[in-house]
Every structure is written in structure tokens, then in C-alpha cells.
Amino acid sequence: MKNPFHIMIIPTLGCPGRCKYCWSSEEGSPVMTIDTVKETVAWLKGFRKDRVTFTFHGGEPLLAGADFYRQALPLLAHELKDLTPDFAMQTNLWRMTPEIAGVLAEYHVPLGSSIDGPEEITDSQRGDGYYDKCMKGYEIAKAAGLQVRFICTFTNKSVKHREEIFEFFKEKGFVLKLHPALPSIKSENPKEWALEPEEYGELLVYLLDKALDNLGKVEVMNINDLCRCVFTRRGSVCTYVDCMGNTFAIGPDGSIYPCYRFIGMPEWVMSNVRDRPTMEQLMQSEPGKRMSAFSEYVDTACKDCSHIRYCRGGCPYNAIAPSGGGT
């Protein structure tokens, strides 16, 4: 069985949402060209032979428009068919149209979006009108047969309303995928919204209890993932695996980063798809060396921990962010 790897494609850094705790660039940022997609295909043909998943991320990937996906998806699907590509997209759904939904449905692209609970809680964190626009896009996507799941970001403010948020997801029949607000390398006030570790731990215990009390009524993805990790002794999501060398992100200009969370930060550029870098060249770049240093640190600092096989020290970005970008 082939070992899968993950390529995140960032068509634009722009985002019309501008959530209060998000640091995406303003709308109007350059959009990836189809030539850059072709360069990406040419690079990946000689990069490795394992199965690949492409996730369109952002910024806001729907800003690229229907024509971009009408050209990009067949290029990736057919030119890289030996890699048996799968697709996904993370979007706020604001710019979803029946035309775009139809293109995505043709390639069975599942969607991830973000709501933080009831309208008033979501809008208080993401801006007035966010919830309504997201739900309108959701209805269009659902009508096209697209699968949509929602990430719920718990901040140090919204965690106080955890009961209300859980009941919202349960009543709506939405899968709850938890995301704790973390310090941001890009923010001047990185901890303004961040959930403290103690609060996060208490939230996980609360959600575990609620998930067990509501089996078959609501799905809490993170609880499922954590339980799967413990029982199988193996990481099943990127937060709990050694992602180095298995995950890369490609920015609008073709720059290659270790992950989408570093997009737009020049000091984290590993190479460019036009240079056709090998794995060795990527990992010998300065960002590659910093990521490898984290992995080596985990091997040493956590070597006696019974959870190391599936924890791997957690997400490298989450570990690096509190230091302001250092390792």
C-alpha cells in the first residue's frame, strides 16, 4: 500500500471574511495562474510515486473562481493519475455558486467550512454577517450533492459557551470538528483569542463526556481521532503524525512551504515548483532544517513517553508559534 502525502494548494491569500482571529491577507491578493498549476503537475510527476491528496486552502480558495477549478481539477486528476489523487477544500462558502459547486461535484470534492456555533457567537468572532453568508453557501453546496463539514474554533471567549455550542451542532445534525484558537506568528497580539492549554484540556474532557452521552446523535471528529490514535497506537490526522516530508503547501506564486499555516511568510519558503526540488533539497532548505530540528527534539525529549508513536509532539506550527517563529 502506498504511503499517502498531502499537498495544500493556496490559490490566493485573499479572503473576504477576515475573521477577527484570522490573519489572511486582504481580498484582492494575486490568484494562482493555471501555468503555476501546470508547473506543480510537472514537479510532482518526478517528486514521489505515492498517493496524494490535494486540499485547496487559503485565504479563500473560492476567490479563484469557477474557471480556475474547471481547468485545475482535470489537470491534477488526469496528468497525475498514477498518484491516484483525492481532493478537498477548506472554504468559508461565501463565494459558492451553483457553477462552482457543479465543477467541484464532478470531482467529488468534500468541503470543510467554519462556524463557531449559533449565529451570534459565530458573528462575534468572525464578523457581522459571516454566519448568514456561510449558510447560504452551504445550501448551494448541499443542493449540488457536496459533502460539507464544519470546523468550530473555540477561543478563550467562546469556550465559556461550550454547552450552547455543543447543543447547536447536535440540533443541526452537523459534525463538530474542534479547532482551538492558537497564538499566531503573524499577529501583534498573538494571545488575544488563544485558548490556554488548561482550558483546552477541560474542553476535551467535556466533549468526550458529551460525545459518549450522545453516541449516534452527534459526531465530534477530534474525539474520534484521539480515541483512534490511542487504540491503534498510530496517528490518524496531521496533528498527530510526523508530517515532515509528507505535507507541503504551494502558494499562489508556486512557492513551497512546510504547511499552509506558514503561507505568505518569506522566511518559511522552501523552494518553488518551477525549480523542481527533490525531497532532499526541500529538507535541506532553512525551513526544512527547522522542521527537522523539531522532529529531532521530539525524538529526544519525548523518547520515554508512551504516546510518542501517535502524538509526535503535536503540530510543529503549534509548538513554534509561542516562540514567535523560532524553534
Tab-separated table of C-alpha atoms in Angstrom:
chain	number	residue	atom	x	y	z
A	1	MET	CA	0.000	0.000	0.000
A	2	LYS	CA	1.351	3.396	-0.968
A	3	ASN	CA	2.155	5.932	1.741
A	4	PRO	CA	-0.072	8.985	1.150
A	5	PHE	CA	1.225	12.527	1.092
A	6	HIS	CA	-0.606	15.840	1.211
A	7	ILE	CA	-0.273	18.909	-0.995
A	8	MET	CA	-2.156	22.046	0.041
A	9	ILE	CA	-2.799	24.392	-2.863
A	10	ILE	CA	-3.360	28.028	-1.910
A	11	PRO	CA	-4.873	29.745	-4.978
A	12	THR	CA	-4.962	33.157	-3.250
A	13	LEU	CA	-4.090	34.719	0.097
A	14	GLY	CA	-7.128	36.984	-0.183
A	15	CYS	CA	-10.218	36.406	1.937
A	16	PRO	CA	-13.487	38.378	2.029
A	17	GLY	CA	-14.238	37.055	5.518
A	18	ARG	CA	-11.353	38.431	7.578
A	19	CYS	CA	-12.315	36.642	10.800
A	20	LYS	CA	-11.170	38.550	13.876
A	21	TYR	CA	-8.620	35.897	14.862
A	22	CYS	CA	-7.508	35.109	11.287
A	23	TRP	CA	-4.519	36.824	9.674
A	24	SER	CA	-5.165	36.202	5.975
A	25	SER	CA	-4.290	38.977	3.566
A	26	GLU	CA	-6.941	41.349	2.316
A	27	GLU	CA	-9.160	40.439	-0.605
A	28	GLY	CA	-7.518	41.398	-3.884
A	29	SER	CA	-4.368	39.305	-3.466
A	30	PRO	CA	-2.969	37.701	-6.652
A	31	VAL	CA	-4.608	34.461	-7.775
A	32	MET	CA	-2.641	31.384	-8.804
A	33	THR	CA	-2.415	31.006	-12.574
A	34	ILE	CA	-3.074	27.800	-14.481
A	35	ASP	CA	0.560	27.952	-15.584
A	36	THR	CA	1.537	27.545	-11.923
A	37	VAL	CA	-0.801	24.555	-11.675
A	38	LYS	CA	0.943	23.057	-14.731
A	39	GLU	CA	4.332	23.696	-13.095
A	40	THR	CA	3.037	21.958	-9.967
A	41	VAL	CA	1.998	18.957	-12.043
A	42	ALA	CA	5.416	18.833	-13.747
A	43	TRP	CA	7.175	18.960	-10.368
A	44	LEU	CA	5.033	16.246	-8.786
A	45	LYS	CA	5.472	13.852	-11.707
A	46	GLY	CA	9.070	13.379	-10.652
A	47	PHE	CA	8.776	14.070	-6.930
A	48	ARG	CA	7.444	10.799	-5.483
A	49	LYS	CA	5.141	7.968	-6.537
A	50	ASP	CA	2.835	7.756	-3.521
A	51	ARG	CA	-0.863	8.530	-3.377
A	52	VAL	CA	-1.598	12.247	-2.995
A	53	THR	CA	-4.415	14.351	-1.553
A	54	PHE	CA	-4.788	17.925	-2.785
A	55	THR	CA	-6.528	20.364	-0.454
A	56	PHE	CA	-7.448	23.796	-1.789
A	57	HIS	CA	-6.992	26.189	1.112
A	58	GLY	CA	-6.455	29.870	1.704
A	59	GLY	CA	-7.038	32.690	2.171
A	60	GLU	CA	-10.302	31.871	0.450
A	61	PRO	CA	-9.953	29.375	-2.418
A	62	LEU	CA	-13.338	30.200	-3.980
A	63	LEU	CA	-11.953	33.619	-4.940
A	64	ALA	CA	-10.084	31.795	-7.708
A	65	GLY	CA	-13.429	31.310	-9.494
A	66	ALA	CA	-15.160	28.530	-11.395
A	67	ASP	CA	-12.893	28.711	-14.452
A	68	PHE	CA	-9.780	28.108	-12.346
A	69	TYR	CA	-11.191	24.846	-10.980
A	70	ARG	CA	-12.629	23.878	-14.361
A	71	GLN	CA	-9.032	23.829	-15.627
A	72	ALA	CA	-7.057	22.910	-12.485
A	73	LEU	CA	-9.005	19.849	-11.381
A	74	PRO	CA	-8.685	17.873	-14.646
A	75	LEU	CA	-5.000	18.795	-14.884
A	76	LEU	CA	-4.317	17.406	-11.419
A	77	ALA	CA	-6.665	14.427	-11.781
A	78	HIS	CA	-5.590	13.213	-15.206
A	79	GLU	CA	-1.955	14.306	-15.507
A	80	LEU	CA	-1.202	12.812	-12.075
A	81	LYS	CA	-3.495	9.797	-12.321
A	82	ASP	CA	-0.619	7.492	-11.325
A	83	LEU	CA	-0.753	9.193	-7.901
A	84	THR	CA	-4.498	8.414	-7.603
A	85	PRO	CA	-5.246	11.947	-6.362
A	86	ASP	CA	-8.026	12.815	-3.957
A	87	PHE	CA	-9.321	16.353	-3.441
A	88	ALA	CA	-10.682	18.507	-0.628
A	89	MET	CA	-11.334	22.193	0.002
A	90	GLN	CA	-11.465	24.460	3.047
A	91	THR	CA	-13.710	27.475	2.376
A	92	ASN	CA	-15.952	29.959	4.165
A	93	LEU	CA	-18.527	29.271	1.390
A	94	TRP	CA	-19.308	32.963	0.855
A	95	ARG	CA	-18.454	32.820	-2.852
A	96	MET	CA	-20.092	29.467	-3.543
A	97	THR	CA	-22.228	29.493	-6.698
A	98	PRO	CA	-24.145	26.743	-8.487
A	99	GLU	CA	-21.494	26.917	-11.233
A	100	ILE	CA	-18.551	26.346	-8.869
A	101	ALA	CA	-20.495	23.716	-6.937
A	102	GLY	CA	-21.126	21.817	-10.162
A	103	VAL	CA	-17.424	21.791	-11.056
A	104	LEU	CA	-16.442	20.591	-7.575
A	105	ALA	CA	-19.165	17.941	-7.554
A	106	GLU	CA	-17.811	16.463	-10.799
A	107	TYR	CA	-14.590	15.653	-8.932
A	108	HIS	CA	-16.277	14.721	-5.645
A	109	VAL	CA	-14.521	17.442	-3.650
A	110	PRO	CA	-15.588	17.355	0.025
A	111	LEU	CA	-15.741	20.750	1.689
A	112	GLY	CA	-14.678	21.914	5.100
A	113	SER	CA	-16.027	25.212	6.348
A	114	SER	CA	-16.116	27.104	9.643
A	115	ILE	CA	-18.854	28.092	12.030
A	116	ASP	CA	-18.301	28.591	15.730
A	117	GLY	CA	-21.807	27.794	16.951
A	118	PRO	CA	-25.039	29.820	16.853
A	119	GLU	CA	-25.161	32.944	14.704
A	120	GLU	CA	-24.447	35.416	17.492
A	121	ILE	CA	-21.372	33.503	18.701
A	122	THR	CA	-20.052	32.930	15.176
A	123	ASP	CA	-20.506	36.572	14.155
A	124	SER	CA	-18.929	37.840	17.376
A	125	GLN	CA	-15.716	36.026	16.396
A	126	ARG	CA	-15.837	36.192	12.612
A	127	GLY	CA	-17.632	39.475	11.893
A	128	ASP	CA	-21.223	40.567	11.337
A	129	GLY	CA	-22.983	38.617	8.605
A	130	TYR	CA	-20.488	35.751	8.474
A	131	TYR	CA	-22.944	33.090	9.626
A	132	ASP	CA	-25.678	34.056	7.167
A	133	LYS	CA	-23.305	34.133	4.181
A	134	CYS	CA	-21.761	30.802	5.164
A	135	MET	CA	-25.170	29.136	5.490
A	136	LYS	CA	-26.291	30.435	2.092
A	137	GLY	CA	-23.176	28.892	0.522
A	138	TYR	CA	-23.810	25.701	2.450
A	139	GLU	CA	-27.287	25.357	0.950
A	140	ILE	CA	-25.883	25.780	-2.578
A	141	ALA	CA	-23.174	23.176	-1.923
A	142	LYS	CA	-25.657	20.758	-0.380
A	143	ALA	CA	-28.025	21.150	-3.335
A	144	ALA	CA	-25.151	20.085	-5.632
A	145	GLY	CA	-24.579	16.963	-3.562
A	146	LEU	CA	-21.336	18.166	-1.974
A	147	GLN	CA	-20.368	16.924	1.470
A	148	VAL	CA	-19.779	19.783	3.929
A	149	ARG	CA	-18.345	19.544	7.435
A	150	PHE	CA	-17.732	22.429	9.819
A	151	ILE	CA	-14.737	23.346	11.933
A	152	CYS	CA	-15.686	25.041	15.193
A	153	THR	CA	-12.972	27.312	16.580
A	154	PHE	CA	-13.101	27.644	20.338
A	155	THR	CA	-11.471	30.850	21.581
A	156	ASN	CA	-10.865	31.966	25.149
A	157	LYS	CA	-14.171	33.827	24.782
A	158	SER	CA	-16.431	31.237	23.152
A	159	VAL	CA	-15.265	28.362	25.382
A	160	LYS	CA	-17.433	29.897	28.100
A	161	HIS	CA	-20.447	28.948	25.925
A	162	ARG	CA	-19.400	25.362	25.244
A	163	GLU	CA	-22.777	23.892	26.270
A	164	GLU	CA	-24.666	26.170	23.883
A	165	ILE	CA	-22.231	25.425	21.063
A	166	PHE	CA	-22.444	21.664	21.529
A	167	GLU	CA	-26.252	21.736	21.534
A	168	PHE	CA	-26.213	23.833	18.362
A	169	PHE	CA	-24.180	21.238	16.453
A	170	LYS	CA	-26.297	18.420	17.835
A	171	GLU	CA	-29.603	20.061	16.874
A	172	LYS	CA	-28.357	20.996	13.382
A	173	GLY	CA	-27.026	17.500	12.768
A	174	PHE	CA	-23.602	18.940	11.897
A	175	VAL	CA	-20.359	17.076	12.556
A	176	LEU	CA	-18.329	19.056	15.103
A	177	LYS	CA	-14.646	19.341	14.278
A	178	LEU	CA	-12.900	21.176	17.072
A	179	HIS	CA	-10.161	23.725	16.456
A	180	PRO	CA	-8.622	25.548	19.430
A	181	ALA	CA	-7.609	29.158	18.769
A	182	LEU	CA	-3.818	29.283	18.999
A	183	PRO	CA	-1.244	32.066	19.185
A	184	SER	CA	-0.419	33.351	15.705
A	185	ILE	CA	3.070	34.090	14.436
A	186	LYS	CA	1.512	36.780	12.227
A	187	SER	CA	-0.310	38.685	14.979
A	188	GLU	CA	0.913	41.640	17.024
A	189	ASN	CA	-1.252	40.389	19.891
A	190	PRO	CA	-0.898	36.611	19.423
A	191	LYS	CA	-2.772	35.525	22.554
A	192	GLU	CA	-5.796	37.820	22.203
A	193	TRP	CA	-8.053	34.906	21.209
A	194	ALA	CA	-5.869	31.954	22.136
A	195	LEU	CA	-7.260	29.133	24.238
A	196	GLU	CA	-4.976	28.360	27.162
A	197	PRO	CA	-3.775	24.730	27.436
A	198	GLU	CA	-5.724	24.200	30.674
A	199	GLU	CA	-8.924	25.473	29.043
A	200	TYR	CA	-8.333	23.252	26.026
A	201	GLY	CA	-7.808	20.208	28.230
A	202	GLU	CA	-11.025	20.885	30.136
A	203	LEU	CA	-12.853	21.347	26.821
A	204	LEU	CA	-11.626	17.986	25.512
A	205	VAL	CA	-12.804	16.219	28.672
A	206	TYR	CA	-16.182	17.961	28.406
A	207	LEU	CA	-16.587	16.995	24.740
A	208	LEU	CA	-15.561	13.394	25.439
A	209	ASP	CA	-18.279	13.143	28.086
A	210	LYS	CA	-20.840	14.738	25.759
A	211	ALA	CA	-19.852	12.506	22.853
A	212	LEU	CA	-20.244	9.388	24.992
A	213	ASP	CA	-23.622	10.602	26.270
A	214	ASN	CA	-24.799	11.262	22.706
A	215	LEU	CA	-23.487	8.307	20.723
A	216	GLY	CA	-25.290	8.136	17.391
A	217	LYS	CA	-26.698	11.647	17.828
A	218	VAL	CA	-23.656	13.808	17.116
A	219	GLU	CA	-20.102	13.206	15.885
A	220	VAL	CA	-17.152	15.016	17.442
A	221	MET	CA	-14.359	14.333	14.960
A	222	ASN	CA	-11.461	15.224	17.231
A	223	ILE	CA	-12.636	12.905	19.980
A	224	ASN	CA	-12.945	10.113	17.404
A	225	ASP	CA	-9.451	10.861	16.082
A	226	LEU	CA	-7.889	10.960	19.531
A	227	CYS	CA	-9.526	7.681	20.536
A	228	ARG	CA	-8.412	6.073	17.261
A	229	CYS	CA	-4.837	7.216	17.928
A	230	VAL	CA	-4.839	5.709	21.405
A	231	PHE	CA	-6.411	2.399	20.406
A	232	THR	CA	-4.343	1.854	17.246
A	233	ARG	CA	-1.148	3.453	18.657
A	234	ARG	CA	-0.871	5.328	15.409
A	235	GLY	CA	-1.543	8.925	14.342
A	236	SER	CA	-4.523	9.369	12.036
A	237	VAL	CA	-4.577	13.151	11.461
A	238	CYS	CA	-1.770	15.577	10.604
A	239	THR	CA	-1.671	16.954	14.166
A	240	TYR	CA	-0.590	13.543	15.438
A	241	VAL	CA	1.863	12.272	12.839
A	242	ASP	CA	5.354	13.176	11.741
A	243	CYS	CA	4.258	15.472	8.890
A	244	MET	CA	7.772	16.394	7.754
A	245	GLY	CA	8.237	15.259	4.172
A	246	ASN	CA	4.588	14.225	3.838
A	247	THR	CA	2.873	17.624	3.826
A	248	PHE	CA	3.682	20.691	1.739
A	249	ALA	CA	1.783	23.825	0.742
A	250	ILE	CA	2.044	25.699	-2.547
A	251	GLY	CA	1.395	29.439	-2.545
A	252	PRO	CA	-0.161	31.467	-5.386
A	253	ASP	CA	3.274	32.126	-6.949
A	254	GLY	CA	4.394	28.498	-6.723
A	255	SER	CA	6.435	28.893	-3.537
A	256	ILE	CA	6.628	25.704	-1.470
A	257	TYR	CA	6.123	25.831	2.314
A	258	PRO	CA	6.085	23.138	5.036
A	259	CYS	CA	2.356	23.783	5.653
A	260	TYR	CA	-0.392	26.226	4.707
A	261	ARG	CA	-0.046	27.899	8.103
A	262	PHE	CA	3.312	29.341	7.012
A	263	ILE	CA	1.985	30.690	3.695
A	264	GLY	CA	2.933	34.295	2.985
A	265	MET	CA	5.956	34.226	5.333
A	266	PRO	CA	9.102	34.524	3.145
A	267	GLU	CA	11.347	33.028	5.814
A	268	TRP	CA	9.401	29.747	5.515
A	269	VAL	CA	9.718	29.333	1.729
A	270	MET	CA	11.475	26.050	0.974
A	271	SER	CA	11.680	26.355	-2.829
A	272	ASN	CA	9.420	26.910	-5.844
A	273	VAL	CA	7.646	24.343	-8.017
A	274	ARG	CA	9.403	25.810	-11.055
A	275	ASP	CA	12.732	24.672	-9.597
A	276	ARG	CA	11.552	21.018	-9.435
A	277	PRO	CA	13.116	20.466	-5.979
A	278	THR	CA	13.792	16.959	-4.728
A	279	MET	CA	12.763	15.864	-1.248
A	280	GLU	CA	16.369	16.155	-0.131
A	281	GLN	CA	16.606	19.741	-1.403
A	282	LEU	CA	13.386	20.722	0.381
A	283	MET	CA	14.524	19.263	3.664
A	284	GLN	CA	17.953	20.902	3.311
A	285	SER	CA	16.353	24.349	2.991
A	286	GLU	CA	16.371	26.519	6.112
A	287	PRO	CA	12.642	25.888	6.819
A	288	GLY	CA	13.222	22.177	6.216
A	289	LYS	CA	16.083	22.162	8.708
A	290	ARG	CA	13.930	23.970	11.289
A	291	MET	CA	11.137	21.438	10.868
A	292	SER	CA	13.592	18.541	11.107
A	293	ALA	CA	15.062	20.087	14.258
A	294	PHE	CA	11.609	19.973	15.855
A	295	SER	CA	11.221	16.307	14.926
A	296	GLU	CA	14.660	15.512	16.353
A	297	TYR	CA	13.798	17.401	19.540
A	298	VAL	CA	10.638	15.318	19.951
A	299	ASP	CA	12.662	12.126	19.461
A	300	THR	CA	14.893	13.148	22.353
A	301	ALA	CA	12.553	14.984	24.721
A	302	CYS	CA	9.646	12.562	24.350
A	303	LYS	CA	11.507	9.288	23.888
A	304	ASP	CA	10.209	7.819	27.156
A	305	CYS	CA	6.601	8.897	26.609
A	306	SER	CA	4.172	6.070	25.896
A	307	HIS	CA	2.229	8.302	23.497
A	308	ILE	CA	5.117	9.344	21.228
A	309	ARG	CA	4.184	6.953	18.398
A	310	TYR	CA	0.937	8.748	17.657
A	311	CYS	CA	1.477	12.170	19.244
A	312	ARG	CA	4.867	13.104	17.773
A	313	GLY	CA	4.850	16.243	19.904
A	314	GLY	CA	1.743	17.582	18.190
A	315	CYS	CA	1.646	20.101	15.348
A	316	PRO	CA	5.056	21.737	14.727
A	317	TYR	CA	3.408	25.102	13.994
A	318	ASN	CA	1.586	24.966	17.330
A	319	ALA	CA	4.901	24.339	19.065
A	320	ILE	CA	6.775	27.007	17.102
A	321	ALA	CA	4.117	29.769	17.306
A	322	PRO	CA	4.521	30.630	21.021
A	323	SER	CA	8.206	31.372	20.423
A	324	GLY	CA	7.341	33.813	17.648
A	325	GLY	CA	8.647	31.566	14.910
A	326	GLY	CA	11.802	30.180	16.458
A	327	THR	CA	12.465	26.531	17.244
